[in-house]
mmCIF file of C-alpha atoms in Angstrom:
data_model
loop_
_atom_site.group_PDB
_atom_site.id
_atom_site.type_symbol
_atom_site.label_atom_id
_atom_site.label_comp_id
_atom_site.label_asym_id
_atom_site.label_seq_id
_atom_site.Cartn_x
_atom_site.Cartn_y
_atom_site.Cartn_z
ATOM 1 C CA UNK A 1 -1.607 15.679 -41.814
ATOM 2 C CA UNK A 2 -4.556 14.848 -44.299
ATOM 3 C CA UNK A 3 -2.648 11.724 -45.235
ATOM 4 C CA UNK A 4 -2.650 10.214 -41.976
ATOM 5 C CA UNK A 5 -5.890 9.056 -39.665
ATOM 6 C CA UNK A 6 -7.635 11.364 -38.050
ATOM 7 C CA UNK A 7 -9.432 10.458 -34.472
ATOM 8 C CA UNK A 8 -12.726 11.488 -35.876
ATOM 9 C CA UNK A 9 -12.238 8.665 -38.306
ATOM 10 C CA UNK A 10 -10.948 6.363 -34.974
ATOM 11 C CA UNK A 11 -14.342 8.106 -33.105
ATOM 12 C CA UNK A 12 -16.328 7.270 -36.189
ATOM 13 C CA UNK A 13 -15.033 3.299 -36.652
ATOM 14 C CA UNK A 14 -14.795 2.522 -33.062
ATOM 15 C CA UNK A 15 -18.793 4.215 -32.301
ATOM 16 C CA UNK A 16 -20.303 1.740 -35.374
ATOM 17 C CA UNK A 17 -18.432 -0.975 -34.123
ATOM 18 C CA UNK A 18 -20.051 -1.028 -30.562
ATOM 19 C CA UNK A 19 -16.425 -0.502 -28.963
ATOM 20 C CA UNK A 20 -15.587 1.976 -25.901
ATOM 21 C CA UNK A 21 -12.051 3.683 -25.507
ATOM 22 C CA UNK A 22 -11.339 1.148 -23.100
ATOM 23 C CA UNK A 23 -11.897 -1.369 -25.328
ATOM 24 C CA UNK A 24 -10.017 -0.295 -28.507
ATOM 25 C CA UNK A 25 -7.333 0.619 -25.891
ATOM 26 C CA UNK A 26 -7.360 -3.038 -24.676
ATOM 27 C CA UNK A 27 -6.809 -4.327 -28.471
ATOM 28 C CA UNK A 28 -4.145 -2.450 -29.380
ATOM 29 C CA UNK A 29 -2.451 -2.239 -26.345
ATOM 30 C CA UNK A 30 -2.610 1.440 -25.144
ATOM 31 C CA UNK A 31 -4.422 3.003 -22.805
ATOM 32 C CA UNK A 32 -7.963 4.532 -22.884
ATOM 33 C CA UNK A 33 -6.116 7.873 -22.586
ATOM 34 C CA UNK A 34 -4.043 7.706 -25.696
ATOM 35 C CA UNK A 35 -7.206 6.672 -27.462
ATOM 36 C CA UNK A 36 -9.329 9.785 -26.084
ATOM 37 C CA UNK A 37 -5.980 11.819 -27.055
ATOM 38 C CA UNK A 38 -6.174 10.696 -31.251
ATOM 39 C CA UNK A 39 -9.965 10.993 -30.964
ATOM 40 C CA UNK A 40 -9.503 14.857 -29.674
ATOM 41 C CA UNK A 41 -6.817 15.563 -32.142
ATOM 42 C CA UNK A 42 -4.301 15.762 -29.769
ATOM 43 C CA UNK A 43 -1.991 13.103 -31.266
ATOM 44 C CA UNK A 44 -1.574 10.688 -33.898
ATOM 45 C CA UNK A 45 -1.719 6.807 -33.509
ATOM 46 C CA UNK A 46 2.359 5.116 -34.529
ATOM 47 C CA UNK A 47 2.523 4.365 -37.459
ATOM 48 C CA UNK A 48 3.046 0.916 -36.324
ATOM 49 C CA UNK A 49 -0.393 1.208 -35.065
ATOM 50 C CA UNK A 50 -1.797 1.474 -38.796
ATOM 51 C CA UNK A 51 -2.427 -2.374 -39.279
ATOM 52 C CA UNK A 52 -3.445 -3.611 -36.229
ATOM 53 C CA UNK A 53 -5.767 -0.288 -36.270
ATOM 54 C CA UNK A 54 -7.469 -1.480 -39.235
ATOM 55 C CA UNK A 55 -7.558 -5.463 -38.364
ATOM 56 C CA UNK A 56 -9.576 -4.491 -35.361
ATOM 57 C CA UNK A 57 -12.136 -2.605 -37.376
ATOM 58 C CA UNK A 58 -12.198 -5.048 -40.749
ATOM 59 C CA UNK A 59 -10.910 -1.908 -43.226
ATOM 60 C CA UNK A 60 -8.155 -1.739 -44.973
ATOM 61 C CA UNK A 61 -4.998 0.813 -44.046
ATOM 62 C CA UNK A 62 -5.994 2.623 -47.086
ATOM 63 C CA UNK A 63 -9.523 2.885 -46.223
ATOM 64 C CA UNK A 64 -8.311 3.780 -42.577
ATOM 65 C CA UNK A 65 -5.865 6.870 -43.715
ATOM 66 C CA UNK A 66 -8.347 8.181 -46.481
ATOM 67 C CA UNK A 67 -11.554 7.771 -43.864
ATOM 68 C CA UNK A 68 -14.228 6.171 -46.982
ATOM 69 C CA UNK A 69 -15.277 2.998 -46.356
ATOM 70 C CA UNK A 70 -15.171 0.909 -49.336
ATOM 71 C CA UNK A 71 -18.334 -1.090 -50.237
ATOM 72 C CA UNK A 72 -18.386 -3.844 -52.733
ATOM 73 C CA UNK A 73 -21.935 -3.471 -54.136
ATOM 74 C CA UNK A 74 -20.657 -6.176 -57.010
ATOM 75 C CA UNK A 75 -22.016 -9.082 -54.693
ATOM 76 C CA UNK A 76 -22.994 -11.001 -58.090
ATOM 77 C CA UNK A 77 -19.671 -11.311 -59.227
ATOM 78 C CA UNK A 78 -20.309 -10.533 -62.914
ATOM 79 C CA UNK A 79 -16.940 -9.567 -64.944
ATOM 80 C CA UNK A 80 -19.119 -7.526 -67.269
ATOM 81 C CA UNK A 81 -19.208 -5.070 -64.204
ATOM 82 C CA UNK A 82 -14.946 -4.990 -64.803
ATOM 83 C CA UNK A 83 -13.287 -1.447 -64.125
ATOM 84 C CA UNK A 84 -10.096 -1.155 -65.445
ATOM 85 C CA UNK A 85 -7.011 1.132 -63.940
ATOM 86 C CA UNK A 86 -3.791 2.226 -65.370
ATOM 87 C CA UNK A 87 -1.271 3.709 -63.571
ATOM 88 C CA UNK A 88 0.364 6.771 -66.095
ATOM 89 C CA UNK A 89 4.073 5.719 -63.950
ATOM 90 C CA UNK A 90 4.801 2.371 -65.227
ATOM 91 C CA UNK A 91 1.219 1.754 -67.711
ATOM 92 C CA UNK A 92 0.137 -1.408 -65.251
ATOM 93 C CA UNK A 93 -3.181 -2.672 -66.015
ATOM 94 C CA UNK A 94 -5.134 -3.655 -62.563
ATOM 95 C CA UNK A 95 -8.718 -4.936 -62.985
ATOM 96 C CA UNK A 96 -11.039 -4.761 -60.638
ATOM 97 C CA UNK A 97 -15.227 -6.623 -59.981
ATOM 98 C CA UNK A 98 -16.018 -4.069 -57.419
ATOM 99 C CA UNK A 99 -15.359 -1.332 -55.737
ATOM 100 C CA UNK A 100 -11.357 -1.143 -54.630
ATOM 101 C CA UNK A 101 -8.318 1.300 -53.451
ATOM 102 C CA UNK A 102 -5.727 0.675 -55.989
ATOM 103 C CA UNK A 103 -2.265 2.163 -55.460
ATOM 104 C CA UNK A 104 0.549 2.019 -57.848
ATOM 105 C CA UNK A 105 3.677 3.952 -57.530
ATOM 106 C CA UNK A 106 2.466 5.973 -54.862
ATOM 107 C CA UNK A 107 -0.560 7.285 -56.891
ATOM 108 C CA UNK A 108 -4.368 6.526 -56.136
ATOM 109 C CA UNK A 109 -5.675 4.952 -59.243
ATOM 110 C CA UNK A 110 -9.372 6.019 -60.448
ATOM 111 C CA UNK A 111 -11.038 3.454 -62.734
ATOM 112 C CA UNK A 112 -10.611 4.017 -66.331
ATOM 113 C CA UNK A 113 -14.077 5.603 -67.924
ATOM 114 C CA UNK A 114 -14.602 3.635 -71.780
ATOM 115 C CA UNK A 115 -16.265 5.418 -74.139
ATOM 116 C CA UNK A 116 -17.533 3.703 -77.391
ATOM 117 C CA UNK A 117 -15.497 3.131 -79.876
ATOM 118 C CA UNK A 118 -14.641 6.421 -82.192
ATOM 119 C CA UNK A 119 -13.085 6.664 -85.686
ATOM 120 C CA UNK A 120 -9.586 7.582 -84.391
ATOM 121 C CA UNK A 121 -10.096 4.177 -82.647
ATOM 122 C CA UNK A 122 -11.559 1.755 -84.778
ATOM 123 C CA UNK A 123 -11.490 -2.125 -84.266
ATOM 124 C CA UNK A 124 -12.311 -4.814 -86.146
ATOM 125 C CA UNK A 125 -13.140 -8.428 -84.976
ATOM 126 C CA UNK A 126 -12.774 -11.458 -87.279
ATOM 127 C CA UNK A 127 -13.931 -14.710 -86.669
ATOM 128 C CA UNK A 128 -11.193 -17.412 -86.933
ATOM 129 C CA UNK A 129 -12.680 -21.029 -85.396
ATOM 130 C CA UNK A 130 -13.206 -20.562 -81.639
ATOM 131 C CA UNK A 131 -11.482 -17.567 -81.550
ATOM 132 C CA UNK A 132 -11.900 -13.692 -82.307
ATOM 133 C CA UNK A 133 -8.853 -12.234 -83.818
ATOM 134 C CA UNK A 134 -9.176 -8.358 -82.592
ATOM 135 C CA UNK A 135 -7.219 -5.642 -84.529
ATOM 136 C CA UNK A 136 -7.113 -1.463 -83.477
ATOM 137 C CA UNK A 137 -6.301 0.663 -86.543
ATOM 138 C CA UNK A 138 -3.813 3.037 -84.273
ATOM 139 C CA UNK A 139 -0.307 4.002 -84.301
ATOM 140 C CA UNK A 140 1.695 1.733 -81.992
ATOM 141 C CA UNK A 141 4.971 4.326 -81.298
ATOM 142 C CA UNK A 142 6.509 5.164 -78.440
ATOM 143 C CA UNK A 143 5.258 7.753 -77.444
ATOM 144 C CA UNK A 144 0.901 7.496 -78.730
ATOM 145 C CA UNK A 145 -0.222 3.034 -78.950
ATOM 146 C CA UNK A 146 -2.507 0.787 -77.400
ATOM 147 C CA UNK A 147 -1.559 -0.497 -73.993
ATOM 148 C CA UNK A 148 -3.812 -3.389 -73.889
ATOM 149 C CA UNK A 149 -6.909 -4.971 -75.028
ATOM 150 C CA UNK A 150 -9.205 -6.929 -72.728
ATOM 151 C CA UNK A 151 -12.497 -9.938 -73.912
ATOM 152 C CA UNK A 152 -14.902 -9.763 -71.221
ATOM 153 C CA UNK A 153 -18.041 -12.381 -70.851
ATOM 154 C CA UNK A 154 -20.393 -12.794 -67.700
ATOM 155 C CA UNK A 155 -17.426 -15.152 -66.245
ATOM 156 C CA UNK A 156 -14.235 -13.971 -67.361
ATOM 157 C CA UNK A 157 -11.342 -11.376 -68.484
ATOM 158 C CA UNK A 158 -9.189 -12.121 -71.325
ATOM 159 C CA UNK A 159 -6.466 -9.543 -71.389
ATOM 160 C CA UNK A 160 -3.283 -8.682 -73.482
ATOM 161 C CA UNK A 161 -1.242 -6.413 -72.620
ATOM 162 C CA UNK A 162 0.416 -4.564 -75.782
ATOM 163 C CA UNK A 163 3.380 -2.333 -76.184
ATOM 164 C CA UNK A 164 4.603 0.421 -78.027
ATOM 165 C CA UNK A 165 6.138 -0.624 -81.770
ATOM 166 C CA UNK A 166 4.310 -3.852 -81.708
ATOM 167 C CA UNK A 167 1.193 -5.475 -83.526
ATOM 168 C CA UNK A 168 -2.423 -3.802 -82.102
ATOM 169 C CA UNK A 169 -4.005 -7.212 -82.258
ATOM 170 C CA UNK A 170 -4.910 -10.163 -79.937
ATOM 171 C CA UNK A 171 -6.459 -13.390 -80.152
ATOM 172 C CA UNK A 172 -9.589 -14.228 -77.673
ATOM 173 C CA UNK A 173 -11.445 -17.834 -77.099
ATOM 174 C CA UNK A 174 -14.698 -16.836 -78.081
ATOM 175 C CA UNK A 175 -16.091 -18.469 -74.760
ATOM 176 C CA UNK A 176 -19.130 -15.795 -74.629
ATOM 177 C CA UNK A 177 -17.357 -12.681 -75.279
ATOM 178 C CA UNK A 178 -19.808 -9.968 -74.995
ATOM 179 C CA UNK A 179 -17.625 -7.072 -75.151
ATOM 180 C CA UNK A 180 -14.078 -5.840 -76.114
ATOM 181 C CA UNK A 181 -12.120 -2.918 -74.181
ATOM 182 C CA UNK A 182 -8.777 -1.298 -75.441
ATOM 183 C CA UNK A 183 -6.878 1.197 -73.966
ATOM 184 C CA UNK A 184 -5.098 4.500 -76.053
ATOM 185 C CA UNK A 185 -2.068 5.954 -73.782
ATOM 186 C CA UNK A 186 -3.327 9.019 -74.628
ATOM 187 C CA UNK A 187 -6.731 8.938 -75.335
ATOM 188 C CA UNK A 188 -8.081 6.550 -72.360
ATOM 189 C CA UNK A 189 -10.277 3.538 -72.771
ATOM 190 C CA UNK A 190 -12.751 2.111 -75.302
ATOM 191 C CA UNK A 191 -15.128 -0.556 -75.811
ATOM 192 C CA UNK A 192 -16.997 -1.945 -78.429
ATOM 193 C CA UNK A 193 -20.376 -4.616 -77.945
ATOM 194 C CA UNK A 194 -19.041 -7.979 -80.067
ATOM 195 C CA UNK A 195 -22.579 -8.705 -80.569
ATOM 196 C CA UNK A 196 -23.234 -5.210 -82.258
ATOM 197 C CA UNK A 197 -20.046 -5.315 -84.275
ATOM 198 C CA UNK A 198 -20.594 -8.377 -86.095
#
């Protein structure tokens, strides 16, 4: 049962948010006794109870089953903060500003960790008008390429999203690129400072 709630995650969510048994009862439209039954580990709230469980206490369902509270600490809203996730199913690219449960294809996505660039990885960035044309000097097979690269400034993400037995290049409006991730299917994800390369 450790992917379902537990009560002492119903206990710990209905205690910080002021709310008796009665009262959480009341909401959802059991009684006080079924309540006091999940919170002693005697049962387990329907699973049509999941939603409505977590609309009454602001959290999402997957913050609800896993029991961590998720806390955006990004309140400035600068992309340069950007966490990246791929899911190794399908190879979707999800972006994130803060702190998020991401989900794809039934597995819990971790944010990518970038490393500096390496000299299995190298990049180069050329300066064409308003734009930065970006190339990666890596194999683009089937099986070993680069999945996508991504411009980030203070107020945007530029990203393009590459596949196997294509060109490892993009083109970025410069609009205050400050630095340049790409992502190796096998080797995870890079960055490189645009200011610093140039």
């Amino acid at each position: 049962m450790n992917q379902y709630i537990t009560g002492s995650v119903i206990k710990e969510l209905r205690e910080k948010n002021n709310m008796t048994q009665c009262q959480l009862a009341e909401k959802l439209g059991v009684s006080d006794k079924t309540v006091s039954k999940w919170e002693r580990g005697s049962g387990y709230p329907d699973i049509a109870l999941l939603e409505p469980i977590a609309q009454v206490f602001s959290v999402s369902v997957t913050e609800l089953i896993s029991g961590n509270a998720i806390k955006n600490e990004n309140v400035s809203a600068n992309m340069l903060k950007v966490k990246f996730c791929v899911c190794p199913v399908c190879g979707n690219v999800i972006q994130s500003t803060g702190e998020a449960v991401i989900n794809c294809h039934g597995v819990l996505l971790s944010p990518c960790s970038a490393e500096k660039e390496d000299e299995n990885h190298g990049i180069s960035i050329e300066t064409v008008e308003d734009e930065y044309f970006v190339t990666v000097d890596h194999p683009m097979t089937k099986s070993h390429f680069i999945s996508f690269l991504a411009a980030v400034s203070s107020d945007r993400v530029q990203t393009v999203k590459l596949y196997p037995e294509g060109g490892a290049s993009a083109r970025f409006k410069k609009n205050g690129i400050r630095r340049i991730y790409y992502y190796c299917n096998r080797d995870g994800l890079y960055y490189v400072d645009v200011i610093k390369k140039k």
